[in-house]
CSV table of C-alpha atoms and ligand atoms in Angstrom, one decimal:
chain,number,residue,atom,x,y,z
A,1,MET,CA,0.0,0.0,0.0
A,2,ARG,CA,1.3,3.5,-1.0
A,3,TYR,CA,0.4,6.9,0.3
A,4,ARG,CA,1.0,10.4,-1.0
A,5,ILE,CA,0.7,13.6,1.2
A,6,VAL,CA,0.4,17.0,-0.5
A,7,THR,CA,1.4,19.7,1.9
A,8,TYR,CA,0.5,23.4,1.9
A,9,GLY,CA,1.4,26.2,4.3
A,10,CYS,CA,3.9,26.7,7.1
A,11,GLN,CA,6.6,24.5,8.9
A,12,MET,CA,3.9,23.5,11.3
A,13,ASN,CA,2.1,21.8,8.5
A,14,VAL,CA,5.3,20.3,7.1
A,15,HIS,CA,5.8,18.7,10.5
A,16,GLU,CA,2.2,17.6,10.8
A,17,SER,CA,2.6,15.9,7.4
A,18,GLU,CA,5.4,13.9,9.0
A,19,LYS,CA,3.0,12.9,11.7
A,20,LEU,CA,0.4,11.9,9.1
A,21,ALA,CA,3.1,9.9,7.4
A,22,GLY,CA,3.9,8.3,10.8
A,23,GLU,CA,0.3,7.2,11.1
A,24,LEU,CA,0.2,5.8,7.6
A,25,GLU,CA,3.5,4.0,8.0
A,26,SER,CA,2.2,2.5,11.3
A,27,MET,CA,-0.5,0.8,9.1
A,28,GLY,CA,2.3,-0.7,7.0
A,29,MET,CA,2.1,1.8,4.1
A,30,THR,CA,5.0,3.4,2.3
A,31,ALA,CA,5.4,6.8,0.6
A,32,CYS,CA,5.0,7.0,-3.2
A,33,LYS,CA,8.4,7.5,-4.8
A,34,ASP,CA,7.1,10.4,-6.9
A,35,GLU,CA,3.9,12.0,-8.1
A,36,THR,CA,3.4,9.6,-10.9
A,37,GLU,CA,3.3,6.5,-8.8
A,38,ARG,CA,-0.2,5.2,-8.0
A,39,ALA,CA,-1.4,5.9,-4.5
A,40,ASP,CA,-3.9,4.0,-2.4
A,41,VAL,CA,-4.3,7.0,-0.1
A,42,ILE,CA,-3.9,10.7,-0.9
A,43,VAL,CA,-3.9,13.2,1.9
A,44,PHE,CA,-4.1,16.9,1.4
A,45,ASN,CA,-2.7,18.8,4.4
A,46,THR,CA,-4.2,22.2,3.7
A,47,CYS,CA,-3.5,25.9,4.7
A,48,CYS,CA,-5.9,28.9,4.7
A,49,ILE,CA,-3.7,31.7,5.8
A,50,ARG,CA,-4.4,33.6,2.5
A,51,ASP,CA,-6.9,33.2,-0.2
A,52,ASN,CA,-4.4,31.9,-2.7
A,53,ALA,CA,-3.3,29.1,-0.3
A,54,GLU,CA,-6.9,28.0,0.0
A,55,ARG,CA,-7.6,28.2,-3.7
A,56,ARG,CA,-4.5,26.2,-4.5
A,57,ALA,CA,-5.6,23.4,-2.1
A,58,LEU,CA,-9.2,23.3,-3.3
A,59,GLY,CA,-8.0,23.4,-6.9
A,60,ASN,CA,-5.8,20.3,-6.4
A,61,ILE,CA,-8.5,18.5,-4.5
A,62,GLY,CA,-10.7,19.2,-7.5
A,63,VAL,CA,-8.0,17.7,-9.8
A,64,VAL,CA,-7.9,14.2,-8.1
A,65,LYS,CA,-11.6,13.7,-9.0
A,66,ALA,CA,-10.4,12.2,-12.3
A,67,GLU,CA,-7.9,10.0,-10.6
A,68,LYS,CA,-10.6,8.7,-8.3
A,69,LYS,CA,-12.9,8.0,-11.2
A,70,ARG,CA,-10.2,5.8,-12.8
A,71,ASP,CA,-9.4,4.2,-9.5
A,72,PRO,CA,-12.5,3.8,-7.2
A,73,ASP,CA,-10.4,2.1,-4.5
A,74,LEU,CA,-8.4,5.3,-3.9
A,75,ILE,CA,-9.0,6.9,-0.5
A,76,ILE,CA,-8.9,10.7,-0.3
A,77,ALA,CA,-8.4,12.6,2.9
A,78,VAL,CA,-8.3,16.3,3.6
A,79,CYS,CA,-6.6,17.6,6.8
A,80,GLY,CA,-5.1,20.8,8.0
A,81,CYS,CA,-6.2,24.3,8.7
A,82,MET,CA,-8.7,24.7,5.9
A,83,THR,CA,-10.9,22.0,7.2
A,84,GLN,CA,-11.3,23.8,10.5
A,85,GLN,CA,-12.8,27.0,9.0
A,86,GLU,CA,-16.4,27.5,9.8
A,87,GLY,CA,-18.6,25.8,7.2
A,88,MET,CA,-15.7,24.3,5.3
A,89,ALA,CA,-16.4,20.7,6.3
A,90,GLU,CA,-19.9,21.1,4.8
A,91,VAL,CA,-18.5,22.7,1.6
A,92,ILE,CA,-16.2,19.7,1.2
A,93,LYS,CA,-19.0,17.3,2.0
A,94,GLU,CA,-21.2,18.7,-0.8
A,95,ARG,CA,-18.9,19.9,-3.5
A,96,TYR,CA,-16.3,17.2,-3.3
A,97,PRO,CA,-18.3,14.1,-2.8
A,98,TYR,CA,-15.4,11.8,-3.6
A,99,VAL,CA,-13.4,13.0,-0.5
A,100,ASP,CA,-13.7,10.2,2.0
A,101,ILE,CA,-12.2,11.7,5.2
A,102,VAL,CA,-11.9,15.2,6.6
A,103,LEU,CA,-9.9,15.6,9.8
A,104,GLY,CA,-9.2,18.8,11.7
A,105,THR,CA,-5.9,20.1,12.9
A,106,ARG,CA,-6.1,18.2,16.2
A,107,ASN,CA,-7.4,14.9,14.9
A,108,ILE,CA,-4.7,13.7,12.6
A,109,PHE,CA,-4.0,10.6,14.8
A,110,LYS,CA,-7.5,9.4,13.9
A,111,LEU,CA,-6.4,8.8,10.3
A,112,PRO,CA,-5.7,5.0,10.5
A,113,GLU,CA,-9.0,4.2,12.2
A,114,GLU,CA,-11.0,6.3,9.6
A,115,ILE,CA,-9.2,4.7,6.7
A,116,GLU,CA,-10.1,1.3,8.1
A,117,LYS,CA,-13.7,2.3,8.4
A,118,VAL,CA,-13.8,3.5,4.8
A,119,ARG,CA,-12.3,0.3,3.7
A,120,ALA,CA,-14.6,-1.9,5.7
A,121,ALA,CA,-17.6,-0.1,4.4
A,122,ARG,CA,-16.4,-0.5,0.8
A,123,ALA,CA,-15.9,-4.2,1.4
A,124,ARG,CA,-19.5,-4.4,2.7
A,125,ILE,CA,-20.8,-2.4,-0.3
A,126,LYS,CA,-19.3,-4.9,-2.6
A,127,LYS,CA,-21.5,-7.5,-0.9
A,128,ARG,CA,-24.4,-5.0,-1.3
A,129,SER,CA,-25.0,-4.8,2.4
A,130,ASP,CA,-24.1,-1.3,3.4
A,131,LYS,CA,-23.8,2.4,2.6
A,132,ARG,CA,-20.6,4.4,1.9
A,133,TYR,CA,-18.8,5.6,5.0
A,134,ARG,CA,-17.4,9.2,5.1
A,135,ALA,CA,-15.6,10.7,8.2
A,136,PHE,CA,-15.9,14.4,9.2
A,137,ASP,CA,-14.1,15.2,12.5
A,138,THR,CA,-12.9,18.7,13.2
A,139,ALA,CA,-13.7,18.8,16.9
A,140,TYR,CA,-10.9,19.6,19.3
A,141,PRO,CA,-10.4,16.5,21.5
A,142,GLU,CA,-9.8,17.0,25.3
A,143,ASP,CA,-6.9,14.6,25.3
A,144,TYR,CA,-5.1,16.1,22.3
A,145,LEU,CA,-1.7,16.5,24.0
A,146,ALA,CA,-1.7,12.9,25.3
A,147,ALA,CA,-2.7,11.5,21.9
A,148,ASP,CA,0.0,13.6,20.2
A,149,GLU,CA,2.7,12.4,22.6
A,150,ASN,CA,2.0,8.8,21.7
A,151,ALA,CA,1.7,9.4,17.9
A,152,PRO,CA,4.5,8.1,15.6
A,153,VAL,CA,6.4,10.6,13.4
A,154,ALA,CA,8.1,9.7,10.0
A,155,ARG,CA,10.6,12.6,9.6
A,156,THR,CA,11.3,13.8,6.1
A,157,SER,CA,13.5,16.8,6.7
A,158,TYR,CA,16.9,15.3,7.7
A,159,PRO,CA,19.2,16.7,8.9
A,160,ASN,CA,16.6,19.1,10.4
A,161,ALA,CA,14.1,17.7,13.0
A,162,TRP,CA,11.0,19.8,13.7
A,163,VAL,CA,9.9,19.7,17.3
A,164,ASN,CA,6.6,21.2,18.4
A,165,ILE,CA,6.7,23.1,21.7
A,166,ILE,CA,3.3,24.8,21.7
A,167,TYR,CA,0.1,24.4,19.7
A,168,GLY,CA,-2.5,26.9,18.8
A,169,CYS,CA,-2.6,30.7,19.2
A,170,ASN,CA,-4.3,33.1,21.7
A,171,ASN,CA,-3.4,36.3,20.0
A,172,PHE,CA,-6.1,37.1,17.6
A,173,CYS,CA,-4.3,39.5,15.4
A,174,THR,CA,-7.3,41.0,13.5
A,175,TYR,CA,-6.2,39.8,10.1
A,176,CYS,CA,-5.4,36.3,11.0
A,177,ILE,CA,-7.3,33.0,10.7
A,178,VAL,CA,-4.9,30.9,12.7
A,179,PRO,CA,-6.5,31.2,16.2
A,180,TYR,CA,-9.8,30.1,14.6
A,181,VAL,CA,-8.4,27.0,12.9
A,182,ARG,CA,-5.8,25.9,15.5
A,183,GLY,CA,-7.5,26.5,18.8
A,184,ARG,CA,-6.1,27.9,22.0
A,185,GLU,CA,-2.5,27.6,23.1
A,186,LEU,CA,-1.4,24.3,24.6
A,187,SER,CA,2.2,23.8,25.7
A,188,ARG,CA,3.8,20.4,25.7
A,189,PRO,CA,5.5,19.4,28.9
A,190,MET,CA,9.1,20.6,29.0
A,191,SER,CA,10.4,17.0,29.7
A,192,ALA,CA,8.6,15.8,26.6
A,193,VAL,CA,10.2,18.4,24.4
A,194,VAL,CA,13.7,17.8,25.9
A,195,ASP,CA,13.3,14.1,25.4
A,196,GLU,CA,12.3,14.5,21.8
A,197,VAL,CA,15.2,16.8,21.1
A,198,ARG,CA,17.6,14.3,22.8
A,199,ARG,CA,16.3,11.4,20.7
A,200,ALA,CA,16.6,13.4,17.4
A,201,VAL,CA,20.2,14.4,18.3
A,202,ASP,CA,21.0,10.7,19.1
A,203,GLU,CA,19.5,9.7,15.8
A,204,GLY,CA,22.0,12.1,14.0
A,205,TYR,CA,19.9,15.2,13.3
A,206,GLY,CA,22.2,18.2,13.3
A,207,GLU,CA,19.5,20.8,13.5
A,208,ILE,CA,16.5,21.1,15.7
A,209,THR,CA,13.8,23.6,15.0
A,210,LEU,CA,11.4,24.3,17.8
A,211,LEU,CA,7.9,25.1,16.5
A,212,GLY,CA,5.0,27.2,17.6
A,213,GLN,CA,2.8,30.1,16.4
A,214,ASN,CA,4.3,32.1,19.2
A,215,VAL,CA,7.1,30.2,20.9
A,216,ASN,CA,7.7,33.0,23.3
A,217,SER,CA,4.4,32.3,25.1
A,218,TYR,CA,5.6,28.7,25.7
A,219,GLY,CA,4.8,27.5,29.3
A,220,HIS,CA,2.3,30.1,30.4
A,221,ASP,CA,-0.4,27.4,30.5
A,222,LEU,CA,1.8,24.9,32.5
A,223,THR,CA,2.1,24.9,36.3
A,224,GLY,CA,5.8,24.4,37.0
A,225,GLY,CA,7.0,27.9,36.1
A,226,GLU,CA,8.1,26.8,32.6
A,227,SER,CA,9.0,29.5,30.1
A,228,PHE,CA,10.6,29.7,26.7
A,229,GLU,CA,13.8,31.0,28.3
A,230,LYS,CA,14.0,27.9,30.6
A,231,LEU,CA,13.3,25.6,27.7
A,232,LEU,CA,16.1,27.1,25.6
A,233,ARG,CA,18.5,26.7,28.5
A,234,GLU,CA,17.5,23.1,29.0
A,235,VAL,CA,17.8,22.2,25.3
A,236,ASP,CA,21.2,23.9,25.2
A,237,ARG,CA,22.4,21.5,28.0
A,238,ILE,CA,21.7,18.4,25.8
A,239,GLU,CA,25.0,16.7,24.9
A,240,GLY,CA,26.1,16.4,21.2
A,241,LYS,CA,27.0,18.5,18.2
A,242,PHE,CA,23.8,20.1,17.0
A,243,ARG,CA,22.2,23.5,16.5
A,244,VAL,CA,18.8,24.9,17.5
A,245,ARG,CA,16.5,27.3,15.8
A,246,PHE,CA,12.9,28.3,16.6
A,247,MET,CA,9.9,29.9,15.1
A,248,THR,CA,7.9,32.0,15.3
A,249,SER,CA,8.7,34.7,17.9
A,250,HIS,CA,6.0,37.4,18.6
A,251,PRO,CA,7.7,40.7,19.4
A,252,LYS,CA,5.3,41.4,22.3
A,253,ASP,CA,6.5,38.4,24.2
A,254,LEU,CA,10.2,38.3,23.4
A,255,THR,CA,11.9,38.8,26.8
A,256,ASP,CA,15.4,39.9,27.8
A,257,GLY,CA,15.7,36.4,29.4
A,258,VAL,CA,15.2,34.8,26.0
A,259,ILE,CA,17.8,37.1,24.4
A,260,ALA,CA,20.2,36.3,27.2
A,261,ALA,CA,19.6,32.5,26.9
A,262,MET,CA,20.3,32.8,23.1
A,263,ALA,CA,23.5,34.8,23.6
A,264,GLU,CA,24.8,32.6,26.4
A,265,SER,CA,24.1,29.3,24.7
A,266,ASP,CA,26.4,27.1,22.6
A,267,LYS,CA,23.7,25.5,20.5
A,268,ILE,CA,21.0,28.1,20.0
A,269,CYS,CA,21.7,29.8,16.7
A,270,SER,CA,22.2,33.6,16.5
A,271,ASN,CA,19.1,33.7,14.2
A,272,ILE,CA,15.6,34.9,14.8
A,273,HIS,CA,12.4,35.2,12.8
A,274,LEU,CA,10.6,38.2,14.3
A,275,PRO,CA,7.6,39.2,12.2
A,276,VAL,CA,7.0,42.9,12.4
A,277,GLN,CA,3.9,43.1,10.0
A,278,SER,CA,3.9,46.9,9.8
A,279,GLY,CA,6.1,49.9,10.7
A,280,SER,CA,3.1,52.1,11.6
A,281,ASP,CA,1.9,52.4,15.2
A,282,LYS,CA,-1.7,53.0,14.0
A,283,VAL,CA,-1.7,49.9,11.8
A,284,LEU,CA,0.0,47.8,14.5
A,285,LYS,CA,-2.8,48.8,16.9
A,286,ASP,CA,-5.5,48.0,14.4
A,287,MET,CA,-3.9,44.7,13.8
A,288,ASN,CA,-3.9,44.0,17.6
A,289,ARG,CA,-0.2,43.3,17.6
A,290,ARG,CA,0.3,44.9,21.0
A,291,TYR,CA,3.7,46.4,20.4
A,292,THR,CA,4.9,49.7,18.9
A,293,ARG,CA,7.5,50.4,16.3
A,294,ASP,CA,9.7,51.8,19.1
A,295,ARG,CA,9.4,48.6,21.1
A,296,TYR,CA,10.3,46.7,17.9
A,297,PHE,CA,13.4,48.9,17.3
A,298,SER,CA,14.5,48.4,20.9
A,299,LEU,CA,14.2,44.6,20.6
A,300,ILE,CA,16.4,44.7,17.4
A,301,ARG,CA,18.9,46.8,19.3
A,302,LYS,CA,19.0,44.4,22.3
A,303,LEU,CA,19.4,41.4,20.0
A,304,ARG,CA,22.3,43.0,18.1
A,305,GLU,CA,24.0,44.1,21.3
A,306,ALA,CA,23.8,40.6,22.7
A,307,MET,CA,24.7,38.9,19.3
A,308,PRO,CA,26.4,41.2,16.8
A,309,ASP,CA,26.3,38.6,14.0
A,310,ILE,CA,22.7,37.7,14.5
A,311,GLY,CA,20.6,37.1,11.3
A,312,ILE,CA,17.1,38.7,11.7
A,313,THR,CA,14.3,37.9,9.3
A,314,THR,CA,10.7,39.1,9.4
A,315,ASP,CA,7.2,39.0,7.9
A,316,VAL,CA,5.7,42.2,6.5
A,317,MET,CA,2.2,42.7,5.3
A,318,VAL,CA,1.0,45.5,3.0
A,319,GLY,CA,-2.6,46.6,2.3
A,320,PHE,CA,-4.1,46.1,5.7
A,321,PRO,CA,-7.5,47.9,5.6
A,322,THR,CA,-6.4,50.9,7.5
A,323,GLU,CA,-3.0,51.3,5.9
A,324,SER,CA,-2.6,54.8,4.4
A,325,GLU,CA,0.2,56.0,2.2
A,326,GLU,CA,1.9,57.5,5.4
A,327,ASP,CA,1.5,54.2,7.2
A,328,PHE,CA,3.1,52.4,4.3
A,329,ALA,CA,5.9,54.9,4.3
A,330,ASP,CA,6.5,54.1,8.0
A,331,THR,CA,6.8,50.4,7.0
A,332,MET,CA,9.4,51.2,4.3
A,333,ASP,CA,11.3,53.4,6.8
A,334,LEU,CA,11.4,50.6,9.4
A,335,VAL,CA,12.5,48.0,6.8
A,336,ARG,CA,15.2,50.5,5.6
A,337,ARG,CA,16.5,51.1,9.1
A,338,VAL,CA,16.4,47.6,10.6
A,339,ARG,CA,18.2,45.9,7.7
A,340,PHE,CA,16.7,42.4,7.8
A,341,SER,CA,18.7,39.7,6.3
A,342,ASN,CA,15.5,38.6,4.6
A,343,ALA,CA,11.8,39.5,4.7
A,344,PHE,CA,8.7,37.5,3.7
A,345,THR,CA,6.3,39.9,2.2
A,346,PHE,CA,2.6,39.4,1.9
A,347,ILE,CA,-0.4,41.2,0.4
A,348,TYR,CA,-3.1,41.3,3.0
A,349,SER,CA,-5.9,38.8,2.2
A,350,PRO,CA,-9.3,39.2,3.9
A,351,ARG,CA,-10.1,36.0,5.9
A,352,LYS,CA,-13.8,35.4,6.6
A,353,GLY,CA,-14.7,35.7,10.2
A,354,THR,CA,-11.7,37.9,11.2
A,355,PRO,CA,-12.3,41.5,12.3
A,356,ALA,CA,-10.2,43.0,9.5
A,357,ALA,CA,-12.2,41.3,6.8
A,358,ALA,CA,-15.3,43.3,7.9
A,359,MET,CA,-13.5,46.7,7.4
A,360,PRO,CA,-13.5,48.7,4.1
A,361,GLN,CA,-10.7,47.3,2.0
A,362,ILE,CA,-7.9,48.8,0.0
A,363,PRO,CA,-8.0,48.4,-3.8
A,364,TYR,CA,-5.8,45.5,-5.1
A,365,ALA,CA,-3.8,47.8,-7.4
A,366,VAL,CA,-2.7,49.8,-4.4
A,367,LYS,CA,-1.6,46.7,-2.6
A,368,ARG,CA,0.3,45.5,-5.6
A,369,GLU,CA,2.2,48.7,-6.0
A,370,ARG,CA,3.1,48.8,-2.3
A,371,ILE,CA,4.4,45.2,-2.3
A,372,GLY,CA,6.5,45.9,-5.4
A,373,GLU,CA,8.2,48.8,-3.7
A,374,LEU,CA,8.8,46.8,-0.5
A,375,ILE,CA,10.3,43.8,-2.3
A,376,LYS,CA,12.6,46.1,-4.3
A,377,LEU,CA,13.8,47.8,-1.1
A,378,GLN,CA,14.3,44.5,0.8
A,379,ASN,CA,16.2,42.9,-2.2
A,380,SER,CA,18.7,45.7,-2.2
A,381,VAL,CA,19.2,45.4,1.6
A,382,THR,CA,19.6,41.6,1.3
A,383,LYS,CA,22.1,42.0,-1.4
A,384,GLU,CA,24.2,44.5,0.5
A,385,LEU,CA,24.2,42.4,3.7
A,386,SER,CA,25.2,39.3,1.6
A,387,GLU,CA,28.3,41.0,0.4
A,388,ASP,CA,29.5,41.4,4.0
A,389,TYR,CA,29.9,37.6,4.0
A,390,VAL,CA,32.3,37.4,1.1
A,391,GLY,CA,35.8,36.4,2.3
A,392,GLY,CA,34.6,35.0,5.6
A,393,VAL,CA,34.6,31.4,6.7
A,394,PHE,CA,31.3,30.1,8.2
A,395,GLU,CA,30.2,26.8,9.6
A,396,VAL,CA,27.4,25.4,7.5
A,397,LEU,CA,25.3,22.3,8.1
A,398,ALA,CA,25.0,20.6,4.8
A,399,GLU,CA,21.3,20.2,4.4
A,400,ASP,CA,20.8,18.8,1.0
A,401,VAL,CA,22.2,18.5,-2.5
A,402,SER,CA,21.6,21.8,-4.4
A,403,PRO,CA,18.4,21.6,-6.4
A,404,LYS,CA,19.8,24.0,-9.0
A,405,HIS,CA,23.6,23.3,-9.2
A,406,GLU,CA,24.9,19.8,-9.9
A,407,GLY,CA,27.7,18.5,-7.7
A,408,MET,CA,26.9,21.2,-5.1
A,409,LEU,CA,25.5,21.0,-1.6
A,410,CYS,CA,23.4,23.6,0.2
A,411,GLY,CA,22.9,24.5,3.8
A,412,ARG,CA,22.8,27.5,6.1
A,413,THR,CA,25.2,29.5,8.3
A,414,GLU,CA,24.4,29.9,11.9
A,415,SER,CA,22.8,33.2,11.1
A,416,GLY,CA,20.5,31.5,8.7
A,417,ARG,CA,22.1,32.5,5.3
A,418,LEU,CA,21.8,30.0,2.5
A,419,ALA,CA,25.2,28.8,1.2
A,420,THR,CA,25.9,26.7,-1.8
A,421,PHE,CA,29.3,24.9,-2.3
A,422,PRO,CA,30.8,21.9,-4.1
A,423,GLY,CA,30.5,18.6,-2.2
A,424,GLU,CA,29.4,15.0,-2.3
A,425,ALA,CA,25.9,14.0,-1.4
A,426,SER,CA,27.3,11.7,1.2
A,427,ARG,CA,28.3,14.7,3.3
A,428,VAL,CA,24.7,15.8,3.8
A,429,GLY,CA,24.2,16.1,7.6
A,430,GLU,CA,27.8,17.2,8.3
A,431,PHE,CA,29.0,20.5,9.6
A,432,ILE,CA,31.4,22.0,7.1
A,433,LYS,CA,33.5,25.1,7.2
A,434,VAL,CA,32.8,27.1,4.0
A,435,ARG,CA,34.8,30.0,2.7
A,436,VAL,CA,32.4,32.4,1.0
A,437,THR,CA,33.6,33.6,-2.4
A,438,GLU,CA,30.6,35.2,-3.9
A,439,ALA,CA,27.2,36.6,-2.9
A,440,ARG,CA,24.4,36.1,-5.4
A,441,SER,CA,20.8,37.2,-4.8
A,442,ALA,CA,19.4,33.8,-3.6
A,443,SER,CA,22.5,32.3,-2.0
A,444,LEU,CA,26.1,32.7,-0.9
A,445,PHE,CA,28.5,30.6,-2.9
A,446,GLY,CA,31.8,29.3,-1.6
A,447,VAL,CA,34.2,26.4,-1.1
A,448,ALA,CA,34.5,23.8,1.6
A,449,GLU,CA,37.6,24.3,3.8
A,450,ASP,CA,37.7,20.8,5.1
B,1,SAH,N1,2.4,33.1,14.2
B,1,SAH,C1,3.2,33.8,13.3
B,1,SAH,C2,2.6,33.9,11.9
B,1,SAH,C3,1.9,32.8,11.3
B,1,SAH,S1,1.3,33.3,9.7
B,1,SAH,C4,3.3,35.2,13.9
B,1,SAH,O1,2.5,35.7,14.6
B,1,SAH,O2,4.3,35.8,13.5
B,1,SAH,C5,2.7,33.8,8.8
B,1,SAH,C6,2.6,35.1,8.2
B,1,SAH,O3,1.5,35.2,7.3
B,1,SAH,C7,2.3,36.2,9.2
B,1,SAH,O4,3.4,36.7,9.9
B,1,SAH,C8,1.7,37.3,8.4
B,1,SAH,O5,2.7,38.2,7.9
B,1,SAH,C9,1.1,36.5,7.2
B,1,SAH,N2,-0.4,36.6,7.3
B,1,SAH,C10,-1.2,36.1,8.3
B,1,SAH,N3,-2.5,36.4,8.0
B,1,SAH,C11,-2.5,37.0,6.8
B,1,SAH,C12,-3.5,37.5,5.9
B,1,SAH,N4,-4.8,37.5,6.3
B,1,SAH,N5,-3.2,38.1,4.8
B,1,SAH,C13,-1.9,38.2,4.4
B,1,SAH,N6,-0.9,37.7,5.1
B,1,SAH,C14,-1.2,37.1,6.3
B,2,SF4,FE1,-1.8,34.8,13.6
B,2,SF4,FE2,-1.1,36.7,15.2
B,2,SF4,FE3,-1.4,34.2,16.1
B,2,SF4,FE4,0.6,34.8,14.5
B,2,SF4,S1,0.3,35.6,16.6
B,2,SF4,S2,-0.7,33.1,14.4
B,2,SF4,S3,-0.2,36.3,13.2
B,2,SF4,S4,-3.0,35.5,15.4
B,3,F3S,FE1,-1.4,27.9,7.0
B,3,F3S,FE2,-2.3,26.8,9.1
B,3,F3S,FE3,0.3,27.3,8.9
B,3,F3S,S1,-3.3,28.4,8.0
B,3,F3S,S2,0.3,29.1,7.6
B,3,F3S,S3,-0.8,25.9,7.6
B,3,F3S,S4,-0.9,27.4,10.7
């Protein structure tokens, strides 16, 4: 039996696809070698953060209709954030009648039992004794953390291991759908996180990425005084050669203690993803981000004082409903001053059920123009900062063979910069000293020193 998982969205979803794969492998299935190989089960792990993510997922679910027609034994499951939106399970039920299973973000461990039920019902239908079985389960179970602790994981991102530390989000930024589709925050026990990191290190993973919508609020729902700072310090004590990254940090909760833990650690990378969203105090307030641009500047100052080589990346959004030309100019000014090593830029996309979707919207043409300007500015900053690396020697974890350059490997510096250099595929997973000889727009290029 073969399975294929199609993943959309963020790292959280990438990791949840590893858990879905773990469930399927526990049933004795193996992954399809490529997209052309026939699958017995296809799982769509969906995202709904912006309209285009949702349209892409629905489009591809539409495409498998033909495959299902040719192959009636195929089982199709839809999981992930999209299923959890109000009314979406009904939409799938009616418009995509060939979808067999819909599971919400906290029900992925139910996949094997639902597959068995679909199969059993099909076997009975063949004997003309039953109706078709379809599963729709998007409720948040009480025992989610316990079920999650016991669930298998089939990792696909070697040498990086994703490790969840907190699920859900309590922040309700006014543009964002995540709190509605991922429920309230739930921190995993610190011992469970530390054990999982230790196991991954023992298995040879060189990089651990701690995951949460807002890692900085880790522990507030636990009773033993746990915090993200304490967790970082504990993880740093684990023996072995490995590095640690984490995402995402919310500026309102990034403490001096976390900055100190990063700076004082051996293993926590000098690298942070700190989404700013906007450079305008008015827009930040309307977004319910609960920090000001001054507070953001002060965090950047503290991070750079503690770790002069830190790589700082961000998310920026343009076209939020209340964003005027002046507000956008404030964002441009912030981006110019902070000098991010990279920025993920987004056009605001109204999400049904969120407060911002009910406000008067900005014309799309204006949003397009703003994002164009922003991308141009950030590209020039990225290029300038990349040139500072030329001539230096940096430790890079070889993560993969380069998808674009034959005979080359790619990986990242501690600060998070992508580097490409000649090397054998057998060295993936090794830490390699790389002398940077050239900075191109997408990557640094260099040669291995050892
Ligand atoms: N939890 C993370 C973000 C998760 S979503 C955080 O708080 O930083 C990743 C990014 O998508 C966000 O940082 C934001 O920039 C963008 N985003 C979220 N909702 C969006 C929307 N409705 N339209 C456009 N971009 C959005
Ligand atoms: Fe969305 Fe805000 Fe939560 Fe991030 S912190 S997931 S942007 S609501
Ligand atoms: Fe998308 Fe859900 Fe992540 S909406 S961005 S997959 S948390």
